[in-house]
Amino acid sequence: MRTEHLCRGVATALALAGIPFMAAAQSPAQNAAQNAALAGIDTAEAPRVTQAVNNQVVAPLQASHLAALDTLRPVAGVSGNAPMNHMHLMLRRSALRQKALDSLIAAQHDPHSSRFHRWVTPDQFGRAFGVSDADIAAVTAWLRSNGLVVNGVYPNRMQIDFSGDAAQVERAFHTQLDRFVLDGATHLANATDVSVPTALQNVIVGVAGLNDFRPQPQHVPMKVGTFDSATHRFRIQSPAGKVAAAAQPLAIGFTNGARGLVPYDMAKMYGVDKLRDRGLTGKGITIAVVEDGSMVPGDWTNFVKQFNLGSYGGTFRQFQPQAPGFTNCVDPTVAYPGEDDGETLLDAEWSTAVAPGATIWVASCDDSNSANFFGGVFTAATNLINGAKRPNVISASYGYGEGFTDAASKAAIDLMWAQADAEGISVFVSSGDSGSNPSFNGGLINSVGVDANSFGTSPNDTVVGGTDTADVLDGTTKKYFSADLNTEYGSALSYVPEIPWNESCGNEVAATSLGFPSALAFCKEYLKLDPNGYYLTSEGGSGGPSSVDRKPAWQRLVHGAARDQSRDVPDVALFGGSYGGATWVIVCTADYPCQPGFPGSIALSGGTSLSSPMFAGIQALIDQGLAKKGLAPNQGNAAPTLYALAMAEYGGASGAAPASLAACSSDNGTRGTGKCVFHDITRGSIATQCVQQLPDIATPDCYYYGSLPGSLYGPLQVGLTSTNAARYNAKTEAYAARPGWSFAAGLGSVDAKNLFDAWSAFVGVP
């Protein structure tokens, strides 16, 4: 249970007003250590709300509505009594406090600084870097004067949770709520920018939750397979009620079925087994996977038992994290009793697969309108970060493009991850599952060609992209996988060369394997053999530049870094999926439980929703190892350290590349790469198919190579994502893998053992 007390600094301003504002109690030793992080940092300032608040004198907040809706006509209005629950009024800190926070986080990641790894609590974060108590009191009084219910103020002093109905929201914020149809789904959103009293303009960013565009899970829909004990492969079952499609044209022939990877395989491929030999299993470290759905807890137990992970002592807990002092997280099983969400299953089981000794928290909040308008994933994460007991690591396998994110919602996301970083929490976010635009998972890129996952483009989290094992397309499977399964159902023999995950004809490695001179020639042949567009797809690992967040200093220095001013993603990559459905990972579900020998149907899954929790597991191993060496386990954002280590292996952004850049190429497999921290992925791309239907849908950043007059979707122009719509080549395709960092795979994948050794040296441990 949590012990809470009212913060002295806000007792007068807020407690007397009846607004919940709670912070966790700390021991004297904890306070002493955390106060050291803020020693000498002076952020005292006078209140910034200095004028009387007048509802008739207002100013608009720029970019506070979705520009993507400007070309759409609303299909309906919104009833005035429609509930708008648990929206977040996002506050704006002063330039002084923003500069101080940026300096603190930089110092927390600098081994030469006295503030190195000195983390803060939510209350300390709020007192030093939030909005003043007087300004918060002025804002909450204004909300109440408009009939809105103030549920509480977060300890970070940057978020006010409030509720009301649509009429109250429209009146208070001088905007119109409407319903729009986008990609076949109906959404509620404010049609115009909001306005607030001019007196409050300098302390308010906007409202997160005025629309219902929420981060979406980044996994491939589960497949069901039956195990063939003779071939050790899975035969994928056709979906019920659908006619099985003919064999995919030009695909590699998987005559023996699909491969199902297990925890043993990932441990062998990424050097995790070597850390287990040292006793590093994640014991004592808590990984939280944040979700908007729940799972049957027995699935996790089944997974652990099936793959012999029980001896490592990991534990599992599923719960609804609440904001300190008030309730805003509803159990998803209230609306969906017995829910066994595929995203949640993948996250919980595969973080355990890598760190079987860790404590796994499934933090789930329903995102229906009756529970929390901004969405359950955000609610779960921000409540954990502001809570009394916080995890060491968070994995968030959700996302959507910045083009579908308003300014206030983006500010809320970036604030959340910055606070987590300052508190020492390592956050990993999936890059997305639809090539150069993460918003089209399971569909086709249209209307927006290049975008980046707004849930991950903060400079305070680490974004994990997706790879594919190259052995199938290269014809080298016998070299890297045994024909027989061991007692843990594994078959991997070592690290396996990787390419970017790309299921479309834009996959250059697949094109070459099938004898085509280029992916473009491959795609043109597809047009002839697939006149209905059945195999059109944008599925693949995502990457791209942010249009909101600036490039952090640590991302500028490594070889291959894009010469732009944007925060670019991904940072790293791990296995996510495969071309032609050749390889999946096994998950244990309530409908398809795992049993010895796999006698029944088995669920198979993938996506960057797999990549992120696996990297969170690797971080848990690092955290435990450093704790055993006498350091505090928390490492904060992993990215600054990862890029520093990559510079040593790949070289800097300028100058000659060291020999280790070529030596650590993923294509080398195990040949001469024994000491490499990173596997540099240099073949393939994440350029996937994109479409447009003129005049209604025009898609930029797409090179059109043909058309399908009679496709399943109607007349389509079909292309490949490109940064130049007039040409398609190695320089313009969005995006190609290259030596060093790339949009296709970031810094590449890692050898966990070598990463731990290099990380230990970086933080000063022999």
mmCIF file of N, CA and C in Angstrom, residues 62 136 151 179 269 365 391 442 448 516 638:
data_model
loop_
_atom_site.group_PDB
_atom_site.id
_atom_site.type_symbol
_atom_site.label_atom_id
_atom_site.label_comp_id
_atom_site.label_asym_id
_atom_site.label_seq_id
_atom_site.Cartn_x
_atom_site.Cartn_y
_atom_site.Cartn_z
ATOM 1 N N GLN A 62 -2.367 27.646 -30.275
ATOM 2 C CA GLN A 62 -2.018 27.179 -31.603
ATOM 3 C C GLN A 62 -1.878 25.657 -31.658
ATOM 4 N N ILE A 136 -1.362 27.207 -10.542
ATOM 5 C CA ILE A 136 -2.245 26.039 -10.590
ATOM 6 C C ILE A 136 -3.591 26.371 -9.954
ATOM 7 N N ASN A 151 -10.616 16.724 -10.930
ATOM 8 C CA ASN A 151 -10.414 15.472 -10.205
ATOM 9 C C ASN A 151 -9.135 15.476 -9.388
ATOM 10 N N ARG A 179 -18.067 14.826 -34.929
ATOM 11 C CA ARG A 179 -17.653 13.465 -35.250
ATOM 12 C C ARG A 179 -17.202 13.425 -36.703
ATOM 13 N N MET A 269 20.201 -15.946 -29.689
ATOM 14 C CA MET A 269 20.471 -15.008 -30.766
ATOM 15 C C MET A 269 21.078 -13.702 -30.276
ATOM 16 N N CYS A 365 -5.308 0.110 -18.131
ATOM 17 C CA CYS A 365 -6.434 1.025 -17.908
ATOM 18 C C CYS A 365 -7.307 1.029 -19.164
ATOM 19 N N PRO A 391 8.274 1.526 -11.344
ATOM 20 C CA PRO A 391 9.089 0.456 -11.935
ATOM 21 C C PRO A 391 10.470 0.969 -12.309
ATOM 22 N N GLY A 442 -1.609 -2.870 -40.159
ATOM 23 C CA GLY A 442 -2.706 -3.702 -40.637
ATOM 24 C C GLY A 442 -3.416 -3.135 -41.845
ATOM 25 N N VAL A 448 -0.789 10.260 -45.732
ATOM 26 C CA VAL A 448 0.464 10.760 -45.153
ATOM 27 C C VAL A 448 1.523 9.703 -45.398
ATOM 28 N N PHE A 516 15.297 -10.731 -58.906
ATOM 29 C CA PHE A 516 14.962 -9.443 -59.492
ATOM 30 C C PHE A 516 16.102 -8.452 -59.265
ATOM 31 N N ALA A 638 17.793 4.882 -21.807
ATOM 32 C CA ALA A 638 18.938 4.101 -22.276
ATOM 33 C C ALA A 638 19.623 4.734 -23.476
#
